[in-house]
Short mmCIF file of C-alpha atoms and ligand atoms in Angstrom, two decimals:
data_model
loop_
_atom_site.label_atom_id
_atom_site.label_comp_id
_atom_site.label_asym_id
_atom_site.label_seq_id
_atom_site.Cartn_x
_atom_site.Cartn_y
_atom_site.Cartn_z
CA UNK A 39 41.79 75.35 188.93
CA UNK A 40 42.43 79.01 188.19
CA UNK A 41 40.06 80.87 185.82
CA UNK A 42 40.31 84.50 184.38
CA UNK A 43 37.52 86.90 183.20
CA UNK A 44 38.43 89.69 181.13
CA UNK A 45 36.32 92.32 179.82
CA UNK A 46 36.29 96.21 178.60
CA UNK A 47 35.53 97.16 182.29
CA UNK A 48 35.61 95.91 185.70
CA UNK A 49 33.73 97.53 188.42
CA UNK A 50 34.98 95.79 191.97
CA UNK A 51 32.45 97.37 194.02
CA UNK A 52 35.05 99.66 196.16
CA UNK A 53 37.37 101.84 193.02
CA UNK A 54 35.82 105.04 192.03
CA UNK A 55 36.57 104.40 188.54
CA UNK A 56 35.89 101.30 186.13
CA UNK A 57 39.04 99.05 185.75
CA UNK A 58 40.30 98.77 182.10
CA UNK A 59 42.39 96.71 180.62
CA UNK A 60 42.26 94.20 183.57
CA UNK A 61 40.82 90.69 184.52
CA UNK A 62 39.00 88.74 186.99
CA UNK A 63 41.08 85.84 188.29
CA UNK A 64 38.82 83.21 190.03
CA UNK A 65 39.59 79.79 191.54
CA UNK A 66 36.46 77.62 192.09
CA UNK A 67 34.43 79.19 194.48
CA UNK A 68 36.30 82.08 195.45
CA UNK A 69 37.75 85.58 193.95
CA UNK A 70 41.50 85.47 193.66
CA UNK A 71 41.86 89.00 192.21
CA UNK A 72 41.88 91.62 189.71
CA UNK A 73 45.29 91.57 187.85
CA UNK A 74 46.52 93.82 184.35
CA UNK A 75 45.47 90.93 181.42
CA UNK A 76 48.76 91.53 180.17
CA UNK A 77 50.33 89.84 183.31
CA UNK A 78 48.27 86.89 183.32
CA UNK A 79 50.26 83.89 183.17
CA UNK A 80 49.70 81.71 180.07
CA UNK A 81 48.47 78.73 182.29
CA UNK A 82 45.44 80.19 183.45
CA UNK A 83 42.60 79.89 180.55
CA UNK A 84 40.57 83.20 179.81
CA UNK A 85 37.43 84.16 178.61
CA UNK A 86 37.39 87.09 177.13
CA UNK A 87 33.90 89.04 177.32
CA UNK A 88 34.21 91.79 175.23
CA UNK A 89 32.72 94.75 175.50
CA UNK A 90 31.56 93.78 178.74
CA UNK A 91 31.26 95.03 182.02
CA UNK A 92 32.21 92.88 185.07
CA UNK A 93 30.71 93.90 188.49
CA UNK A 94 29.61 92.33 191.80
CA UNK A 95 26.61 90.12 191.47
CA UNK A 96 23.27 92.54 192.24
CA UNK A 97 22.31 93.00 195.50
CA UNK A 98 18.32 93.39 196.18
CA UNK A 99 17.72 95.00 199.86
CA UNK A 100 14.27 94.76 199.88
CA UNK A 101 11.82 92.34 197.94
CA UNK A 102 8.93 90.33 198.51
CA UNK A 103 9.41 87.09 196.97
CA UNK A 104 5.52 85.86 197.90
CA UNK A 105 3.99 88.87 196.29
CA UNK A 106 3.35 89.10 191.90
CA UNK A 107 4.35 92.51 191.30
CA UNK A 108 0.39 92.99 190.04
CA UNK A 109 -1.76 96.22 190.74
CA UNK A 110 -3.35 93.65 193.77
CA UNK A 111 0.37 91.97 194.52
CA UNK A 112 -0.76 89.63 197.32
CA UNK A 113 -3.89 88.25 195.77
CA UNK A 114 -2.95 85.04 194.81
CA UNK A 115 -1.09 84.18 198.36
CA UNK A 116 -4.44 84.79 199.99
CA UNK A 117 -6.15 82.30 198.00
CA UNK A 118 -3.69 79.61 196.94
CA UNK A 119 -1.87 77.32 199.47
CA UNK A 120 1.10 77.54 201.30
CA UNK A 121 2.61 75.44 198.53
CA UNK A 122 1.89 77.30 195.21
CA UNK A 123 2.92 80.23 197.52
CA UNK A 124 6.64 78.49 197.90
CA UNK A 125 6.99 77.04 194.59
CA UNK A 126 6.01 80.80 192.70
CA UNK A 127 8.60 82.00 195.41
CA UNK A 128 11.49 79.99 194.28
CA UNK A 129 10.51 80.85 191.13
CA UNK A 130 10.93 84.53 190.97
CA UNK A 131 13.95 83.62 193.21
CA UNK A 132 15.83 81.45 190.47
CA UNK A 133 14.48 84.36 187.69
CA UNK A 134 16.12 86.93 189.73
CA UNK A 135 19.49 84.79 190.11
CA UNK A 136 19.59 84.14 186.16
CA UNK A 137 18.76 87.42 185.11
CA UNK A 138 22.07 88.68 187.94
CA UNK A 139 20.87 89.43 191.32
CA UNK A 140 22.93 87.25 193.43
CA UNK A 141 21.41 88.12 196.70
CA UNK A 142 18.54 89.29 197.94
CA UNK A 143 16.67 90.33 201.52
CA UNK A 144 13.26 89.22 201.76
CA UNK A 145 11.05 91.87 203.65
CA UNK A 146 8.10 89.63 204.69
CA UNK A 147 6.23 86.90 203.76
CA UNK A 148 3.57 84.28 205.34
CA UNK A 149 5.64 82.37 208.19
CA UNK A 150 7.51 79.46 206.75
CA UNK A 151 7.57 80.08 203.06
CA UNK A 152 11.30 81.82 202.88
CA UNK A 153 12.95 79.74 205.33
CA UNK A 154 11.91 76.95 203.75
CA UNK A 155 12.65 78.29 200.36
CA UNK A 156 16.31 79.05 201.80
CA UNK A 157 16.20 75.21 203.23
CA UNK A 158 15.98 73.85 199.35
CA UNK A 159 18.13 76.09 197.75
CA UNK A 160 20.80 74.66 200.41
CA UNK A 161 20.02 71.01 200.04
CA UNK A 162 20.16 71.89 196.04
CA UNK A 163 16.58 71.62 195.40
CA UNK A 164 15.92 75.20 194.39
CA UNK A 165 18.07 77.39 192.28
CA UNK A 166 18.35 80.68 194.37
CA UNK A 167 20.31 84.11 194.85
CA UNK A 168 21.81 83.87 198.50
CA UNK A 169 18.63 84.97 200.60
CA UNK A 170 18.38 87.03 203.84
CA UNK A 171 15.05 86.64 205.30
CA UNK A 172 12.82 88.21 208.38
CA UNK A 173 10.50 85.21 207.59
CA UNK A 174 7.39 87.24 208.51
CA UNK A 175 7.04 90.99 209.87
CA UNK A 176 6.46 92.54 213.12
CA UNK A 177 3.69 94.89 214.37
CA UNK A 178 1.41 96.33 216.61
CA UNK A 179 -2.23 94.53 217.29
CA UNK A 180 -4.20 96.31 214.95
CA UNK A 181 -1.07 97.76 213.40
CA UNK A 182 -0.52 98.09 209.50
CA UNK A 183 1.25 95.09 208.59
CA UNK A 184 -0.54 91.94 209.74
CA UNK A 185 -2.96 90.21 207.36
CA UNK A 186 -5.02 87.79 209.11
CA UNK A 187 -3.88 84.12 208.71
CA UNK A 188 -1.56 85.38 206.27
CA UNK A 189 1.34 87.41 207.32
CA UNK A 190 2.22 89.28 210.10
CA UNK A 191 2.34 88.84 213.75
CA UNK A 192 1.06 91.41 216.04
CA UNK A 193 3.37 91.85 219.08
CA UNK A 194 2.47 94.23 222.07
CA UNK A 195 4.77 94.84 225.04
CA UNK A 196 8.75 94.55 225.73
CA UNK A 197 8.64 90.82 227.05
CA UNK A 198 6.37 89.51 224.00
CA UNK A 199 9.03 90.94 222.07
CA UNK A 200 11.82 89.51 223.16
CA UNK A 201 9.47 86.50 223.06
CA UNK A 202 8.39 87.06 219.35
CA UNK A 203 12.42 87.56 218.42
CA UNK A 204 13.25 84.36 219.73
CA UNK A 205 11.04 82.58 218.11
CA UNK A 206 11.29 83.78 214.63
CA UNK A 207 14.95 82.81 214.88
CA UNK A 208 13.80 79.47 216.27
CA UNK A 209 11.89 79.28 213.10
CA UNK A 210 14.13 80.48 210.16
CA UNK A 211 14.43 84.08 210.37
CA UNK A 212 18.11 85.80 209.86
CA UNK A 213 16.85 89.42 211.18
CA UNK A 214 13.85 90.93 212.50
CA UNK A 215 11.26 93.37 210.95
CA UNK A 216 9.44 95.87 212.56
CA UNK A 217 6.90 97.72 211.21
CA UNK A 218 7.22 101.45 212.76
CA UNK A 219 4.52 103.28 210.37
CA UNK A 220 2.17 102.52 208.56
CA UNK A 221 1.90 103.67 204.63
CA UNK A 222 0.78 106.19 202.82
CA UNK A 223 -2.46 104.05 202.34
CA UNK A 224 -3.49 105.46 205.49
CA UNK A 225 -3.56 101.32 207.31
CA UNK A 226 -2.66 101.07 210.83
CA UNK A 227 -1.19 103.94 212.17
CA UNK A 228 -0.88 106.03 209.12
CA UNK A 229 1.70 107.99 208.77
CA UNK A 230 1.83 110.14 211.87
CA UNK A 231 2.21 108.21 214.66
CA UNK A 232 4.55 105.83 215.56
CA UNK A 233 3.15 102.29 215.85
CA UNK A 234 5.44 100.58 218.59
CA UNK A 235 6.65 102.16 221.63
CA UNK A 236 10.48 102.79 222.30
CA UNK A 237 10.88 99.92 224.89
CA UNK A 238 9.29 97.40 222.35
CA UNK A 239 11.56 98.73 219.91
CA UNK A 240 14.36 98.71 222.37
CA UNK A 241 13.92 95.12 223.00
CA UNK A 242 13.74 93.99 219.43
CA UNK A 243 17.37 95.34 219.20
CA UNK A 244 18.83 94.20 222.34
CA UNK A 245 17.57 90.82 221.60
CA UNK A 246 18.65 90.40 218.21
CA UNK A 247 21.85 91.99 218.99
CA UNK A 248 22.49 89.93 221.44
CA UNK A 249 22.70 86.97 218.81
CA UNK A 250 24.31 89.15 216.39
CA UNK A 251 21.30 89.78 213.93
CA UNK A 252 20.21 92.72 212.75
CA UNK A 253 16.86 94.94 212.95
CA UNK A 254 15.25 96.85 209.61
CA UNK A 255 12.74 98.92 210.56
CA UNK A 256 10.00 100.05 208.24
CA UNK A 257 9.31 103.69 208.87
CA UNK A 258 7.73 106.27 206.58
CA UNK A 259 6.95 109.31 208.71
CA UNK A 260 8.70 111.03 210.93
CA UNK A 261 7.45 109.86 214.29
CA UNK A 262 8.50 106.53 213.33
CA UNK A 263 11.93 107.27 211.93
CA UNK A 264 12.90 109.21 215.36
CA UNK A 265 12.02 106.10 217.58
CA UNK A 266 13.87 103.40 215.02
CA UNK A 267 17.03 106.21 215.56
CA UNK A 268 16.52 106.44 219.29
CA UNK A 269 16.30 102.56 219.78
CA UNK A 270 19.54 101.48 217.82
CA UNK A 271 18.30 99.66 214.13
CA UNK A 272 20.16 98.91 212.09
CA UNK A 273 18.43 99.73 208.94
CA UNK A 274 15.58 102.00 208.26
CA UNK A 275 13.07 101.10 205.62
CA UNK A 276 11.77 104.03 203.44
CA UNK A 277 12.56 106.53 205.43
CA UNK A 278 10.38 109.12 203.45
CA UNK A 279 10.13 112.18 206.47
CA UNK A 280 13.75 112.05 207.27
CA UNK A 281 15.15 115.66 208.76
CA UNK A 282 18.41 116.69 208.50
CA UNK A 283 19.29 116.23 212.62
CA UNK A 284 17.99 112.79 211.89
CA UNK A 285 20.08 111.64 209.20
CA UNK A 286 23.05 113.36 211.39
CA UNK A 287 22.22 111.19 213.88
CA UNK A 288 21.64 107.87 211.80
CA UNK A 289 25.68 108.55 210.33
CA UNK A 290 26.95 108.82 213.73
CA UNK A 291 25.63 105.54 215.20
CA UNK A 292 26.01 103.43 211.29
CA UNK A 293 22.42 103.46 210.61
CA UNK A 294 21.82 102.30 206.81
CA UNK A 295 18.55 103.92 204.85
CA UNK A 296 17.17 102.01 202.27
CA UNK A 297 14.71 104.25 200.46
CA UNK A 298 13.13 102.33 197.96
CA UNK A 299 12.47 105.33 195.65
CA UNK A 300 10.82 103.05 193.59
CA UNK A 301 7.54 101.96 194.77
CA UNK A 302 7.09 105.70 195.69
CA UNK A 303 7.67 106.44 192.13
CA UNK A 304 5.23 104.00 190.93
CA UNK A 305 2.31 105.51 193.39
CA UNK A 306 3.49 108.75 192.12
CA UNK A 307 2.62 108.39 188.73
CA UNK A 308 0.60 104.86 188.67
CA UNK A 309 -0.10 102.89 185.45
CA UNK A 310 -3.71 102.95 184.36
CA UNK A 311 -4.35 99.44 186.04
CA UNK A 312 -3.45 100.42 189.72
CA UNK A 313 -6.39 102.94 190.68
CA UNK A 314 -5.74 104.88 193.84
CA UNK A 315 -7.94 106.98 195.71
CA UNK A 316 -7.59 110.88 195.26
CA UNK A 317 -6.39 111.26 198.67
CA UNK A 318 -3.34 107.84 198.44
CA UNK A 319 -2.59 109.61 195.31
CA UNK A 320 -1.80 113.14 196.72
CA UNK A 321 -0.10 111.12 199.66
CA UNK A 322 1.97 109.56 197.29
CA UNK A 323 3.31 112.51 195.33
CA UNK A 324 4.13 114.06 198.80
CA UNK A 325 5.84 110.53 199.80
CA UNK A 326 7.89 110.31 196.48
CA UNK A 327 9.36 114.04 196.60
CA UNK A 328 10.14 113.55 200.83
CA UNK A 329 11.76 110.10 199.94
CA UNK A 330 13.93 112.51 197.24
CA UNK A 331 14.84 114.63 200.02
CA UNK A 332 15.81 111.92 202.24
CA UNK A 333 18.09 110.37 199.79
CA UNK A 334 19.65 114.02 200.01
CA UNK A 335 19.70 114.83 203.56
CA UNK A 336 21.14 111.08 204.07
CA UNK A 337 24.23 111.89 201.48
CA UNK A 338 24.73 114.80 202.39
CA UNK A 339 24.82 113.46 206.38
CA UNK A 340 27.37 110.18 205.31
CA UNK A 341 24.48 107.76 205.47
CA UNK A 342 25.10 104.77 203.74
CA UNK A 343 22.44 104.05 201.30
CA UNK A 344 21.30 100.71 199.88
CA UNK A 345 19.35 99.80 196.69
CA UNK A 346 15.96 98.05 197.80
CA UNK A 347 13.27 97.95 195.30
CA UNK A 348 10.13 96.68 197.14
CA UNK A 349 10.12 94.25 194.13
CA UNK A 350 6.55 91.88 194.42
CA UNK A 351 5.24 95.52 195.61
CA UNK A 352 2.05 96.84 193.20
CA UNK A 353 2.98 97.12 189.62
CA UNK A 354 7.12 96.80 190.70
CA UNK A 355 8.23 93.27 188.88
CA UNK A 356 11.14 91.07 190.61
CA UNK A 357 14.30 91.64 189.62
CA UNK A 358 13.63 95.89 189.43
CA UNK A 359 17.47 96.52 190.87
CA UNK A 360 18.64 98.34 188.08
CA UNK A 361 15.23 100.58 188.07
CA UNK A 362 15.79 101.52 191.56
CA UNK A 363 19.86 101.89 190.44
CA UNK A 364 18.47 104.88 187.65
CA UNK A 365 16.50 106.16 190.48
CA UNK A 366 19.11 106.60 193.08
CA UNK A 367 21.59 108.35 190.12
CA UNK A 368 18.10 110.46 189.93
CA UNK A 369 17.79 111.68 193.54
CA UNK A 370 21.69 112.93 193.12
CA UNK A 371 24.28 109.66 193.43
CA UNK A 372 26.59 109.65 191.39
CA UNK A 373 26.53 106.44 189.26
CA UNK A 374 29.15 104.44 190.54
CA UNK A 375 27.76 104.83 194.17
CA UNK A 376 24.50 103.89 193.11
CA UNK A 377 25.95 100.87 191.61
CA UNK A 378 28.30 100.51 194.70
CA UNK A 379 24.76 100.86 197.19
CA UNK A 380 23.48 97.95 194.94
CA UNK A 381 26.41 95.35 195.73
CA UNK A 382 29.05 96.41 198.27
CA UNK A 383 26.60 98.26 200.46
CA UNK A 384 23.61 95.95 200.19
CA UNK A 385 26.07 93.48 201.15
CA UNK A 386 26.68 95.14 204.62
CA UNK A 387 22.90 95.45 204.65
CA UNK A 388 22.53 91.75 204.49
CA UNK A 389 25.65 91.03 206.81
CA UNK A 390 26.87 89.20 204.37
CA UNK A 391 31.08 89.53 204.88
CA UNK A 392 31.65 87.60 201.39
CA UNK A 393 29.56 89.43 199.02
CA UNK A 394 29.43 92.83 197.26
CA UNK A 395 32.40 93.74 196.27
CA UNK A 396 35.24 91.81 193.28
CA UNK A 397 38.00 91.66 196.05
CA UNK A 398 40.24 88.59 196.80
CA UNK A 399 38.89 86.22 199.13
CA UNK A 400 35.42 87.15 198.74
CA UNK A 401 32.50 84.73 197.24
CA UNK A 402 32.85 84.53 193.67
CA UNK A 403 29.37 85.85 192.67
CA UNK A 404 29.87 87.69 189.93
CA UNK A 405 27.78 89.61 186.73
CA UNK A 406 28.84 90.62 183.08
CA UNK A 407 26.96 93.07 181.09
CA UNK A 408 27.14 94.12 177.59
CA UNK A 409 28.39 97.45 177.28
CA UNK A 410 28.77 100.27 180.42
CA UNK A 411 25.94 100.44 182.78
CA UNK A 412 27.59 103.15 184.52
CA UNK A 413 26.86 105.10 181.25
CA UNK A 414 23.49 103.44 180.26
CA UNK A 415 21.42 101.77 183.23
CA UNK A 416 20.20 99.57 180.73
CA UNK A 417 23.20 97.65 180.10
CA UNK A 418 22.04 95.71 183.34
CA UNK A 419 19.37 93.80 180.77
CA UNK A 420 22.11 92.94 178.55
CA UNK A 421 23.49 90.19 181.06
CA UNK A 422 26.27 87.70 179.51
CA UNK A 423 27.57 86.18 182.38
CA UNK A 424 26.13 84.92 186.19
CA UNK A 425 28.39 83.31 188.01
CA UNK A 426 27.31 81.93 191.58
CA UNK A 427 29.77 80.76 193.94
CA UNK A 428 31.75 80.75 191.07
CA UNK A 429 29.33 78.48 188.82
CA UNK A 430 28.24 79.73 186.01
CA UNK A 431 24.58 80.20 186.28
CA UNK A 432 23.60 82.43 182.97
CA UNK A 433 25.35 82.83 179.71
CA UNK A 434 27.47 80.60 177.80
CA UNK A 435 30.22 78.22 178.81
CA UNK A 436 33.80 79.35 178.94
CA UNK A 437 35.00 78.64 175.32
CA UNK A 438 31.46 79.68 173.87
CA UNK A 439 32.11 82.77 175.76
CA UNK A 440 35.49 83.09 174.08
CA UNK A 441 33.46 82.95 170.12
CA UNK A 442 31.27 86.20 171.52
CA UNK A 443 27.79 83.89 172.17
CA UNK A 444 25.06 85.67 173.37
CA UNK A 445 24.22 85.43 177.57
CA UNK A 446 20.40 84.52 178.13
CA UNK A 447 18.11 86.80 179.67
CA UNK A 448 15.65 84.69 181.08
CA UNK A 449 12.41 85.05 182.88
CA UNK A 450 9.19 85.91 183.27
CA UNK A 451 9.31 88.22 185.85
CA UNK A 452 12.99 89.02 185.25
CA UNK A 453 11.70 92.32 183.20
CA UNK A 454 13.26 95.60 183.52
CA UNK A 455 10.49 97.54 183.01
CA UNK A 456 7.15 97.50 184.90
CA UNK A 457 5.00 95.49 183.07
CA UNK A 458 1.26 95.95 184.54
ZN1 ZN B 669 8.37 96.32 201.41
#
């Protein structure tokens, strides 16, 4: 049965302007269109939302889902099981989901825990965004990025590799994640040198490829960012030291950058309870203005940029999109594209074909806010509606809806501010 959404705006993820005086015509599952109200046909019930905004369900391109978002984020999966691990995963998952992020990418995690997490939410035991996972990340031996029995696996040469990809799709894992650099906390290889070689690189791509997945690379300085070019990713992580010839070259062969301003932001100018040392801290300033410039050199090159948030990351709570959204409108995008690299573009990100955008056809995962976030980033904590697939997952049933009830907000962990 046909259902239509109206509200004061609609934002389909591809327009350059806000829709008014239109609705969102869904049946079941899927997105029929966006028609004038006024040419609705009287069959089709409406709920009317107000002074809402209707957009694309958020899009998260990079989160953590194991780690708490606290000054020491991955304490507690050191020390509790495997289990406790899961269960706060899917938990932060289903927060995220309520409070409107309808898929995410997970960036890392102990082997297991997503895929398994992705595993309920399909047999209906968990309640969870659509999830993209790498199950666990890729690097060096020694390299920054491994945590002993924890996370990580260390990979050295072209055959272990291809080896390594193989079995982490064996085991779960939608895409592979390498980790180029190491941070500006000065583990593995720091931030000069690049951690694997181009053939190991090289072979991460052609075997992924080969079973059309995809390869995000996580690379802050510049060494890095050249070999993740030069061997084909898909996706560069951070990206912090990008050059100008660089993001030239990233535009010509579809590279995406997600920059995560947001962690870099945090480090920049920490909250009293996440002490650096003097020398991380100057790092960190540099980090945060280069990952400014990269989110310049990449517009200004036709890189398409996505909205990742490092969410789980020190002091950055789940469900930070819109944060990283005000961030992105900071570094020079205008606001609709940094709502558009938040939804349509994540989708491509996740290589997810029926996701991101309000067009017919597409998935029918859709968000309502009160007011215009395009004008007020905050209207993206003001959530009325989550629909999933078409169910509604927050706010209030349709003819509720229609007598102007209040969404919920739900969640611990589903704040919009940083809360340690
Ligand atoms: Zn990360």
């Amino acid at each position: 049965m046909k259902h239509a959404y109206r509200a004061a705006r609609i934002i389909d993820g591809v327009s350059e302007q806000a829709l008014a005086g239109h609705a969102l015509l869904l049946e079941g599952s899927r997105i029929v269109g966006i028609a004038r109200a006024a040419e609705l046909g009287s069959d089709v019930p409406v709920t009317d939302l107000g002074d809402c905004t209707l957009l694309p369900g958020l899009i998260d391109s990079h989160v953590h889902l194991v780690d708490d978002g606290s000054p020491r984020p991955r304490g507690l999966v050191e020390t509790e099981s495997r289990g406790m691990t899961l269960l706060r995963s899917a938990q932060r998952a289903s927060n995220s989901l309520r409070a409107g992020v309808t898929a995410l990418r997970d960036m890392g995690a102990p082997t297991g825990v997503i895929p398994t997490l992705k595993d309920a939410a399909r047999a209906g035991v968990a309640e969870s965004p659509t999830i993209v996972c790498c199950d666990t990340q890729l690097t060096i031996t020694g390299g920054y990025g491994r945590r002993e029995n924890v996370l990580g696996r260390e990979v050295d040469g072209a055959d272990d590799m291809r080896k390594t990809v193989r079995k982490l799709f064996k085991d779960g894992a939608d895409f592979v994640k390498l980790m180029a650099s190491g941070q500006v906390s000065n583990a593995g290889a720091g931030l000069e040198a690049a951690q694997f070689t181009l053939q190991e690189m090289q072979a991460a791509v052609d075997e992924a490829h080969r079973f059309g997945r995809k390869v995000a690379v996580h690379a802050v300085g510049l060494k890095s960012i050249e070999v993740s070019v030069a061997a084909g990713v898909d996706c560069i992580e951070h990206g912090n030291f990008l050059t100008e010839a660089l993001a030239a070259r990233m535009a010509e062969c579809g590279i995406f950058l997600v920059p995560t301003l947001l962690p870099y932001r945090v480090l920049a100018d920490p909250p009293a309870e996440l002490v650096l040392p003097d020398d991380v801290r100057r790092k960190s300033q540099v980090a945060w203005e280069k990952s400014l410039e990269a989110v310049r050199l990449a517009r200004a090159a036709g890189v398409a940029i996505g909205a990742g948030t490092d969410s789980g990351g020190p002091c950055i709570a789940h469900n930070s999109v819109a944060r990283e959204i005000a961030l992105l409108i900071e570094a020079g995008l205008p606001a609709m594209q940094a709502v558009q690299s938040a939804t349509r573009i994540n989708a491509q990100i996740l290589g997810l074909d029926d996701a991101g955008t309000l067009q017919a056809g597409k998935t029918a995962d859709v968000l309502a806010v009160d007011g215009d976030p395009l004008r007020d980033p905050d209207a993206f904590t003001r959530v009325r509606l989550v629909l999933k697939a078409g169910r509604v997952v927050t706010g209030a049933p349709a003819a509720a809806a229609r007598d102007g009830a209040q969404g919920r907000y739900l969640g611990e962990e589903s704040s919009f501010s940083c809360r340690c």
